[in-house]
Amino acid sequence: PFFVNRGGLPVDEPTWERMWRHVGRIHPEGDRVAQRIRGAADLPKIPIPSVPAFQPSTPIPERLEAVQRYIRELQYNHTGTQFFEIKKSRPLTGLMDLAKEMTKEALPIKCLEAVILGIYLTNNMTTLDRFPISFKTHFSGNYFRHIVLGVNFGGRYGALGISRREELMYKAPVFRTLSELIFDFEEAYRRCWHTLKKVKLGHCVSHDPHSVEQIEWKHSILDLDKLTREDFRKELERHARDMRLKIGKGTGPPSPTKDRKKDVSSPQRGQASPHRRNSRGDRRPSGEKKPADSKAMPDLNGYQIRV
């Protein structure tokens, strides 16, 4: 049932071939099962989740709930096969193209795919700040990793994502501080008998879907074995303050986009940056020329210069 295409939508051949190979490996009659599914004409159509659409007046919290509901309807991928290859080093525009493909294929996803999809579905919410939050936990001699999309709206923190555990994905934006949000995740892990070991926090993600910037996945890496409880809280609030300062400064110069990345020229003369203002006194008047060194000047009498 996991491999039935939702509503008959076409899926790229490499994805399906990967699934069939997986069936052949784990099922004693995998090849025959795969062929039987491929040739079946009477399979029921599985409903395709609708990508949420919003009215301009829809409040941000309601939009976040709708986005999380859509992510949940795609379901968690328990098959053991990764349907979408996500490279964290890809520019944002490439990841957004992949998120668009996810909405078309409507296949089950895992936590990293849910983060990319959450960014894609909230790009038009310009008053919402989004940043990745990664967790590393320990349980029964093994380490486990998980990631969600942290959100900040109106000074309140929350999260979007998907997990096997209900309490490890969506958090409504009701937490007054970033540390309150992370401590809530830590308590949720404790109820699952997991010990939180590390937290990695990224910076805010651009709302420009055509940006060629890379997502900053781990601006702050907090090792709980090396931090006291109070130091952990202080580091979380320091990161939250850094994000506010970066947003307040407009995140520096605009990020390059597909349309602008070829235009890397210096600022125009009228745009006086601090560096230009400081060095303006060193300039010579436009009419003044630097004396030429007669020994260094070549003989140009035999040459013509084309303009």
mmCIF file of C-alpha atoms in Angstrom:
data_model
loop_
_atom_site.group_PDB
_atom_site.id
_atom_site.type_symbol
_atom_site.label_atom_id
_atom_site.label_comp_id
_atom_site.label_asym_id
_atom_site.label_seq_id
_atom_site.Cartn_x
_atom_site.Cartn_y
_atom_site.Cartn_z
ATOM 1 C CA PRO A 1 0.000 0.000 0.000
ATOM 2 C CA PHE A 2 2.916 2.360 0.599
ATOM 3 C CA PHE A 3 3.864 2.218 -3.066
ATOM 4 C CA VAL A 4 0.489 2.977 -4.613
ATOM 5 C CA ASN A 5 0.717 6.317 -6.357
ATOM 6 C CA ARG A 6 -1.694 8.764 -4.778
ATOM 7 C CA GLY A 7 -4.500 9.511 -7.219
ATOM 8 C CA GLY A 8 -2.573 8.132 -10.183
ATOM 9 C CA LEU A 9 -0.083 10.996 -10.231
ATOM 10 C CA PRO A 10 3.070 10.234 -12.252
ATOM 11 C CA VAL A 11 6.228 9.719 -10.205
ATOM 12 C CA ASP A 12 9.703 9.922 -11.704
ATOM 13 C CA GLU A 13 11.083 6.534 -12.736
ATOM 14 C CA PRO A 14 14.158 6.516 -10.450
ATOM 15 C CA THR A 15 11.951 6.919 -7.382
ATOM 16 C CA TRP A 16 9.704 4.009 -8.355
ATOM 17 C CA GLU A 17 12.620 1.797 -9.374
ATOM 18 C CA ARG A 18 14.196 2.406 -5.983
ATOM 19 C CA MET A 19 10.984 1.299 -4.284
ATOM 20 C CA TRP A 20 10.677 -1.861 -6.362
ATOM 21 C CA ARG A 21 14.263 -2.847 -5.569
ATOM 22 C CA HIS A 22 13.513 -2.337 -1.907
ATOM 23 C CA VAL A 23 10.477 -4.657 -2.137
ATOM 24 C CA GLY A 24 12.607 -7.279 -3.860
ATOM 25 C CA ARG A 25 15.156 -7.198 -1.047
ATOM 26 C CA ILE A 26 12.870 -7.403 1.978
ATOM 27 C CA HIS A 27 10.009 -9.580 0.682
ATOM 28 C CA PRO A 28 10.487 -13.300 -0.094
ATOM 29 C CA GLU A 29 8.450 -12.900 -3.290
ATOM 30 C CA GLY A 30 9.381 -9.279 -3.844
ATOM 31 C CA ASP A 31 9.711 -9.339 -7.624
ATOM 32 C CA ARG A 32 6.346 -11.008 -8.130
ATOM 33 C CA VAL A 33 4.697 -8.649 -5.633
ATOM 34 C CA ALA A 34 6.116 -5.670 -7.485
ATOM 35 C CA GLN A 35 4.922 -6.936 -10.855
ATOM 36 C CA ARG A 36 1.475 -7.708 -9.443
ATOM 37 C CA ILE A 37 1.133 -4.173 -8.095
ATOM 38 C CA ARG A 38 2.398 -2.654 -11.337
ATOM 39 C CA GLY A 39 -0.075 -4.602 -13.426
ATOM 40 C CA ALA A 40 -3.119 -4.103 -11.193
ATOM 41 C CA ALA A 41 -5.815 -1.971 -12.783
ATOM 42 C CA ASP A 42 -8.374 -2.041 -9.965
ATOM 43 C CA LEU A 43 -6.364 -0.480 -7.136
ATOM 44 C CA PRO A 44 -8.305 2.153 -5.189
ATOM 45 C CA LYS A 45 -7.214 5.739 -5.593
ATOM 46 C CA ILE A 46 -5.662 7.174 -2.487
ATOM 47 C CA PRO A 47 -6.795 10.742 -1.810
ATOM 48 C CA ILE A 48 -4.137 13.382 -2.407
ATOM 49 C CA PRO A 49 -3.723 15.962 0.376
ATOM 50 C CA SER A 50 -4.494 19.455 -0.870
ATOM 51 C CA VAL A 51 -1.750 22.050 -0.570
ATOM 52 C CA PRO A 52 -3.130 24.695 1.808
ATOM 53 C CA ALA A 53 -4.207 28.012 0.314
ATOM 54 C CA PHE A 54 -4.915 31.073 2.440
ATOM 55 C CA GLN A 55 -6.872 34.266 2.285
ATOM 56 C CA PRO A 56 -4.832 37.417 2.995
ATOM 57 C CA SER A 57 -6.810 37.885 6.208
ATOM 58 C CA THR A 58 -6.045 34.401 7.579
ATOM 59 C CA PRO A 59 -4.042 34.774 10.823
ATOM 60 C CA ILE A 60 -0.530 33.308 10.858
ATOM 61 C CA PRO A 61 -1.274 30.786 13.667
ATOM 62 C CA GLU A 62 -4.156 29.352 11.609
ATOM 63 C CA ARG A 63 -1.898 29.134 8.556
ATOM 64 C CA LEU A 64 0.725 27.252 10.572
ATOM 65 C CA GLU A 65 -1.890 24.775 11.757
ATOM 66 C CA ALA A 66 -2.991 24.203 8.155
ATOM 67 C CA VAL A 67 0.619 23.678 7.010
ATOM 68 C CA GLN A 68 1.216 21.197 9.823
ATOM 69 C CA ARG A 69 -2.029 19.402 8.984
ATOM 70 C CA TYR A 70 -0.880 19.029 5.377
ATOM 71 C CA ILE A 71 2.528 17.675 6.457
ATOM 72 C CA ARG A 72 0.807 15.207 8.765
ATOM 73 C CA GLU A 73 -1.553 14.040 5.983
ATOM 74 C CA LEU A 74 1.439 13.071 3.852
ATOM 75 C CA GLN A 75 2.292 10.613 6.658
ATOM 76 C CA TYR A 76 5.633 9.536 8.060
ATOM 77 C CA ASN A 77 7.774 7.394 5.787
ATOM 78 C CA HIS A 78 8.169 4.017 7.542
ATOM 79 C CA THR A 79 9.281 2.115 4.430
ATOM 80 C CA GLY A 80 13.026 2.437 4.967
ATOM 81 C CA THR A 81 13.430 3.929 1.474
ATOM 82 C CA GLN A 82 14.314 7.607 1.099
ATOM 83 C CA PHE A 83 11.981 8.945 -1.580
ATOM 84 C CA PHE A 84 13.634 12.361 -1.908
ATOM 85 C CA GLU A 85 17.362 13.051 -1.811
ATOM 86 C CA ILE A 86 18.037 16.207 0.165
ATOM 87 C CA LYS A 87 21.520 17.696 0.221
ATOM 88 C CA LYS A 88 21.850 20.372 2.861
ATOM 89 C CA SER A 89 24.536 22.124 0.826
ATOM 90 C CA ARG A 90 22.141 22.872 -2.041
ATOM 91 C CA PRO A 91 21.057 26.501 -2.494
ATOM 92 C CA LEU A 92 17.627 27.446 -1.258
ATOM 93 C CA THR A 93 16.175 27.703 -4.775
ATOM 94 C CA GLY A 94 17.069 24.055 -5.485
ATOM 95 C CA LEU A 95 15.526 22.891 -2.220
ATOM 96 C CA MET A 96 12.345 24.801 -3.032
ATOM 97 C CA ASP A 97 12.148 23.042 -6.403
ATOM 98 C CA LEU A 98 12.417 19.746 -4.528
ATOM 99 C CA ALA A 99 9.656 20.806 -2.119
ATOM 100 C CA LYS A 100 7.404 21.567 -5.095
ATOM 101 C CA GLU A 101 8.099 18.053 -6.366
ATOM 102 C CA MET A 102 7.071 16.668 -2.954
ATOM 103 C CA THR A 103 3.682 18.352 -3.222
ATOM 104 C CA LYS A 104 3.163 16.812 -6.677
ATOM 105 C CA GLU A 105 4.132 13.264 -5.742
ATOM 106 C CA ALA A 106 2.503 13.363 -2.272
ATOM 107 C CA LEU A 107 4.640 10.496 -0.948
ATOM 108 C CA PRO A 108 5.376 9.874 2.755
ATOM 109 C CA ILE A 109 8.203 11.973 4.140
ATOM 110 C CA LYS A 110 10.687 12.113 7.006
ATOM 111 C CA CYS A 111 11.754 14.928 9.306
ATOM 112 C CA LEU A 112 14.292 16.665 7.027
ATOM 113 C CA GLU A 113 11.868 16.585 4.104
ATOM 114 C CA ALA A 114 9.187 18.076 6.389
ATOM 115 C CA VAL A 115 11.519 20.984 7.244
ATOM 116 C CA ILE A 116 12.119 21.763 3.550
ATOM 117 C CA LEU A 117 8.400 21.475 2.862
ATOM 118 C CA GLY A 118 7.618 23.731 5.829
ATOM 119 C CA ILE A 119 9.960 26.410 4.473
ATOM 120 C CA TYR A 120 8.333 26.149 1.038
ATOM 121 C CA LEU A 121 4.783 26.435 2.398
ATOM 122 C CA THR A 122 5.566 29.419 4.641
ATOM 123 C CA ASN A 123 7.608 31.502 2.176
ATOM 124 C CA ASN A 124 4.743 33.944 1.677
ATOM 125 C CA MET A 125 4.424 34.527 5.457
ATOM 126 C CA THR A 126 6.986 37.327 5.533
ATOM 127 C CA THR A 127 6.286 38.226 9.167
ATOM 128 C CA LEU A 128 7.236 34.698 10.228
ATOM 129 C CA ASP A 129 10.851 33.853 11.043
ATOM 130 C CA ARG A 130 11.945 30.268 10.251
ATOM 131 C CA PHE A 131 15.111 28.509 11.433
ATOM 132 C CA PRO A 132 16.184 24.831 11.687
ATOM 133 C CA ILE A 133 16.503 23.079 15.064
ATOM 134 C CA SER A 134 18.366 19.742 15.197
ATOM 135 C CA PHE A 135 18.404 17.308 18.117
ATOM 136 C CA LYS A 136 20.792 14.500 18.993
ATOM 137 C CA THR A 137 19.560 12.075 21.658
ATOM 138 C CA HIS A 138 20.732 8.871 23.313
ATOM 139 C CA PHE A 139 18.630 5.820 24.076
ATOM 140 C CA SER A 140 19.537 2.212 24.848
ATOM 141 C CA GLY A 141 23.140 2.562 23.691
ATOM 142 C CA ASN A 142 22.270 4.264 20.384
ATOM 143 C CA TYR A 143 22.198 7.852 19.161
ATOM 144 C CA PHE A 144 19.246 9.309 17.281
ATOM 145 C CA ARG A 145 18.860 12.526 15.289
ATOM 146 C CA HIS A 146 15.802 14.609 14.539
ATOM 147 C CA ILE A 147 15.124 18.018 13.007
ATOM 148 C CA VAL A 148 12.196 20.453 13.045
ATOM 149 C CA LEU A 149 11.568 23.922 11.630
ATOM 150 C CA GLY A 150 11.523 26.497 14.409
ATOM 151 C CA VAL A 151 9.199 29.459 13.876
ATOM 152 C CA ASN A 152 8.868 32.835 15.558
ATOM 153 C CA PHE A 153 5.808 35.020 15.118
ATOM 154 C CA GLY A 154 5.149 38.116 17.184
ATOM 155 C CA GLY A 155 7.857 37.171 19.663
ATOM 156 C CA ARG A 156 6.366 33.698 20.287
ATOM 157 C CA TYR A 157 8.196 30.515 19.328
ATOM 158 C CA GLY A 158 6.862 27.238 17.907
ATOM 159 C CA ALA A 159 7.828 24.483 15.459
ATOM 160 C CA LEU A 160 6.693 22.580 12.361
ATOM 161 C CA GLY A 161 7.734 19.054 11.420
ATOM 162 C CA ILE A 162 6.979 15.365 11.382
ATOM 163 C CA SER A 163 7.984 12.505 13.653
ATOM 164 C CA ARG A 164 6.938 9.053 14.759
ATOM 165 C CA ARG A 165 6.026 10.713 18.040
ATOM 166 C CA GLU A 166 3.223 13.261 18.180
ATOM 167 C CA GLU A 167 4.991 15.363 20.818
ATOM 168 C CA LEU A 168 8.191 15.718 18.744
ATOM 169 C CA MET A 169 6.859 17.659 15.781
ATOM 170 C CA TYR A 170 4.304 20.480 15.878
ATOM 171 C CA LYS A 171 4.464 23.138 18.570
ATOM 172 C CA ALA A 172 2.028 26.046 18.376
ATOM 173 C CA PRO A 173 3.740 29.471 18.546
ATOM 174 C CA VAL A 174 2.934 30.098 22.215
ATOM 175 C CA PHE A 175 6.377 29.884 23.863
ATOM 176 C CA ARG A 176 7.663 33.225 25.136
ATOM 177 C CA THR A 177 11.346 32.352 24.669
ATOM 178 C CA LEU A 178 13.419 30.004 22.567
ATOM 179 C CA SER A 179 14.638 28.244 25.702
ATOM 180 C CA GLU A 180 11.038 27.435 26.716
ATOM 181 C CA LEU A 181 10.489 25.798 23.321
ATOM 182 C CA ILE A 182 13.683 23.715 23.524
ATOM 183 C CA PHE A 183 12.974 22.687 27.123
ATOM 184 C CA ASP A 184 9.526 21.499 26.007
ATOM 185 C CA PHE A 185 11.178 19.278 23.369
ATOM 186 C CA GLU A 186 13.629 18.036 25.991
ATOM 187 C CA GLU A 187 10.768 17.052 28.283
ATOM 188 C CA ALA A 188 9.023 15.296 25.391
ATOM 189 C CA TYR A 189 12.205 13.308 24.738
ATOM 190 C CA ARG A 190 12.420 12.427 28.419
ATOM 191 C CA ARG A 191 8.922 10.954 28.269
ATOM 192 C CA CYS A 192 10.174 8.764 25.397
ATOM 193 C CA TRP A 193 13.168 7.642 27.545
ATOM 194 C CA HIS A 194 15.601 9.615 25.375
ATOM 195 C CA THR A 195 18.368 11.810 26.808
ATOM 196 C CA LEU A 196 19.001 15.032 24.910
ATOM 197 C CA LYS A 197 22.715 15.347 24.111
ATOM 198 C CA LYS A 198 23.092 18.142 21.546
ATOM 199 C CA VAL A 199 21.038 20.924 20.033
ATOM 200 C CA LYS A 200 22.023 22.640 16.767
ATOM 201 C CA LEU A 201 20.377 25.919 15.847
ATOM 202 C CA GLY A 202 20.462 27.585 12.449
ATOM 203 C CA HIS A 203 19.855 31.186 11.455
ATOM 204 C CA CYS A 204 16.681 32.516 9.864
ATOM 205 C CA VAL A 205 15.914 31.279 6.352
ATOM 206 C CA SER A 206 15.301 33.745 3.538
ATOM 207 C CA HIS A 207 11.737 34.171 2.258
ATOM 208 C CA ASP A 208 13.051 34.524 -1.312
ATOM 209 C CA PRO A 209 12.375 31.163 -3.045
ATOM 210 C CA HIS A 210 14.900 32.073 -5.762
ATOM 211 C CA SER A 211 17.760 32.795 -3.388
ATOM 212 C CA VAL A 212 21.009 30.961 -4.113
ATOM 213 C CA GLU A 213 22.026 31.213 -0.456
ATOM 214 C CA GLN A 214 22.562 28.034 1.498
ATOM 215 C CA ILE A 215 20.555 27.411 4.649
ATOM 216 C CA GLU A 216 22.675 27.924 7.754
ATOM 217 C CA TRP A 217 21.917 24.680 9.550
ATOM 218 C CA LYS A 218 24.178 24.941 12.604
ATOM 219 C CA HIS A 219 25.078 28.450 13.622
ATOM 220 C CA SER A 220 25.069 27.391 17.295
ATOM 221 C CA ILE A 221 26.005 23.889 18.505
ATOM 222 C CA LEU A 222 25.146 23.294 22.154
ATOM 223 C CA ASP A 223 26.592 20.228 23.884
ATOM 224 C CA LEU A 224 24.539 19.539 26.991
ATOM 225 C CA ASP A 225 27.289 17.387 28.523
ATOM 226 C CA LYS A 226 29.522 20.476 28.648
ATOM 227 C CA LEU A 227 26.938 23.044 29.750
ATOM 228 C CA THR A 228 25.179 23.614 33.034
ATOM 229 C CA ARG A 229 21.440 24.089 32.907
ATOM 230 C CA GLU A 230 21.775 27.837 33.316
ATOM 231 C CA ASP A 231 24.530 28.081 30.690
ATOM 232 C CA PHE A 232 22.354 26.079 28.297
ATOM 233 C CA ARG A 233 19.501 28.529 28.787
ATOM 234 C CA LYS A 234 21.822 31.518 28.327
ATOM 235 C CA GLU A 235 23.225 30.097 25.073
ATOM 236 C CA LEU A 236 19.711 29.555 23.722
ATOM 237 C CA GLU A 237 18.735 33.138 24.527
ATOM 238 C CA ARG A 238 21.998 34.403 23.043
ATOM 239 C CA HIS A 239 21.145 32.647 19.781
ATOM 240 C CA ALA A 240 17.632 34.117 19.839
ATOM 241 C CA ARG A 241 19.163 37.571 20.380
ATOM 242 C CA ASP A 242 21.575 37.032 17.488
ATOM 243 C CA MET A 243 18.668 36.180 15.189
ATOM 244 C CA ARG A 244 16.775 39.313 16.250
ATOM 245 C CA LEU A 245 19.825 41.471 15.645
ATOM 246 C CA LYS A 246 20.401 39.919 12.227
ATOM 247 C CA ILE A 247 16.785 40.524 11.276
ATOM 248 C CA GLY A 248 16.918 44.066 12.679
ATOM 249 C CA LYS A 249 19.908 44.854 10.511
ATOM 250 C CA GLY A 250 18.114 43.519 7.454
ATOM 251 C CA THR A 251 20.485 40.513 7.356
ATOM 252 C CA GLY A 252 23.137 42.626 5.641
ATOM 253 C CA PRO A 253 23.220 43.028 1.855
ATOM 254 C CA PRO A 254 20.427 41.341 -0.136
ATOM 255 C CA SER A 255 21.056 37.715 -0.917
ATOM 256 C CA PRO A 256 21.965 36.925 -4.540
ATOM 257 C CA THR A 257 19.205 35.416 -6.642
ATOM 258 C CA LYS A 258 19.010 33.657 -9.973
ATOM 259 C CA ASP A 259 18.276 36.943 -11.720
ATOM 260 C CA ARG A 260 20.957 38.926 -9.933
ATOM 261 C CA LYS A 261 23.820 36.510 -9.398
ATOM 262 C CA LYS A 262 25.513 37.511 -12.670
ATOM 263 C CA ASP A 263 25.466 41.160 -11.638
ATOM 264 C CA VAL A 264 28.237 41.392 -9.080
ATOM 265 C CA SER A 265 29.323 44.949 -9.832
ATOM 266 C CA SER A 266 30.474 47.327 -7.124
ATOM 267 C CA PRO A 267 28.083 49.975 -5.732
ATOM 268 C CA GLN A 268 27.412 53.010 -7.896
ATOM 269 C CA ARG A 269 29.291 56.196 -7.185
ATOM 270 C CA GLY A 270 26.252 57.777 -5.624
ATOM 271 C CA GLN A 271 25.996 54.985 -3.045
ATOM 272 C CA ALA A 272 28.513 56.101 -0.457
ATOM 273 C CA SER A 273 29.279 53.167 1.802
ATOM 274 C CA PRO A 274 31.117 53.788 5.114
ATOM 275 C CA HIS A 275 34.317 52.518 3.500
ATOM 276 C CA ARG A 276 33.975 55.009 0.652
ATOM 277 C CA ARG A 277 33.223 57.882 3.029
ATOM 278 C CA ASN A 278 36.303 57.138 5.099
ATOM 279 C CA SER A 279 38.582 57.005 2.070
ATOM 280 C CA ARG A 280 37.105 59.989 0.249
ATOM 281 C CA GLY A 281 39.686 62.347 1.709
ATOM 282 C CA ASP A 282 42.459 60.349 0.090
ATOM 283 C CA ARG A 283 41.059 60.873 -3.391
ATOM 284 C CA ARG A 284 42.529 63.417 -5.753
ATOM 285 C CA PRO A 285 40.284 65.988 -7.466
ATOM 286 C CA SER A 286 39.047 64.706 -10.812
ATOM 287 C CA GLY A 287 41.236 67.223 -12.691
ATOM 288 C CA GLU A 288 44.418 66.337 -10.874
ATOM 289 C CA LYS A 289 46.561 63.659 -12.465
ATOM 290 C CA LYS A 290 49.312 61.627 -10.944
ATOM 291 C CA PRO A 291 52.701 62.609 -12.387
ATOM 292 C CA ALA A 292 53.819 59.973 -14.835
ATOM 293 C CA ASP A 293 57.167 58.277 -14.511
ATOM 294 C CA SER A 294 58.928 58.976 -17.820
ATOM 295 C CA LYS A 295 61.112 55.915 -17.468
ATOM 296 C CA ALA A 296 58.161 53.625 -16.987
ATOM 297 C CA MET A 297 56.096 55.054 -19.846
ATOM 298 C CA PRO A 298 56.321 52.978 -23.027
ATOM 299 C CA ASP A 299 56.703 54.582 -26.447
ATOM 300 C CA LEU A 300 53.192 54.640 -27.886
ATOM 301 C CA ASN A 301 53.979 56.567 -31.070
ATOM 302 C CA GLY A 302 53.876 53.446 -33.169
ATOM 303 C CA TYR A 303 50.529 52.244 -31.787
ATOM 304 C CA GLN A 304 46.928 53.136 -32.384
ATOM 305 C CA ILE A 305 44.418 52.730 -29.573
ATOM 306 C CA ARG A 306 40.956 51.675 -30.612
ATOM 307 C CA VAL A 307 37.999 52.808 -28.542
#
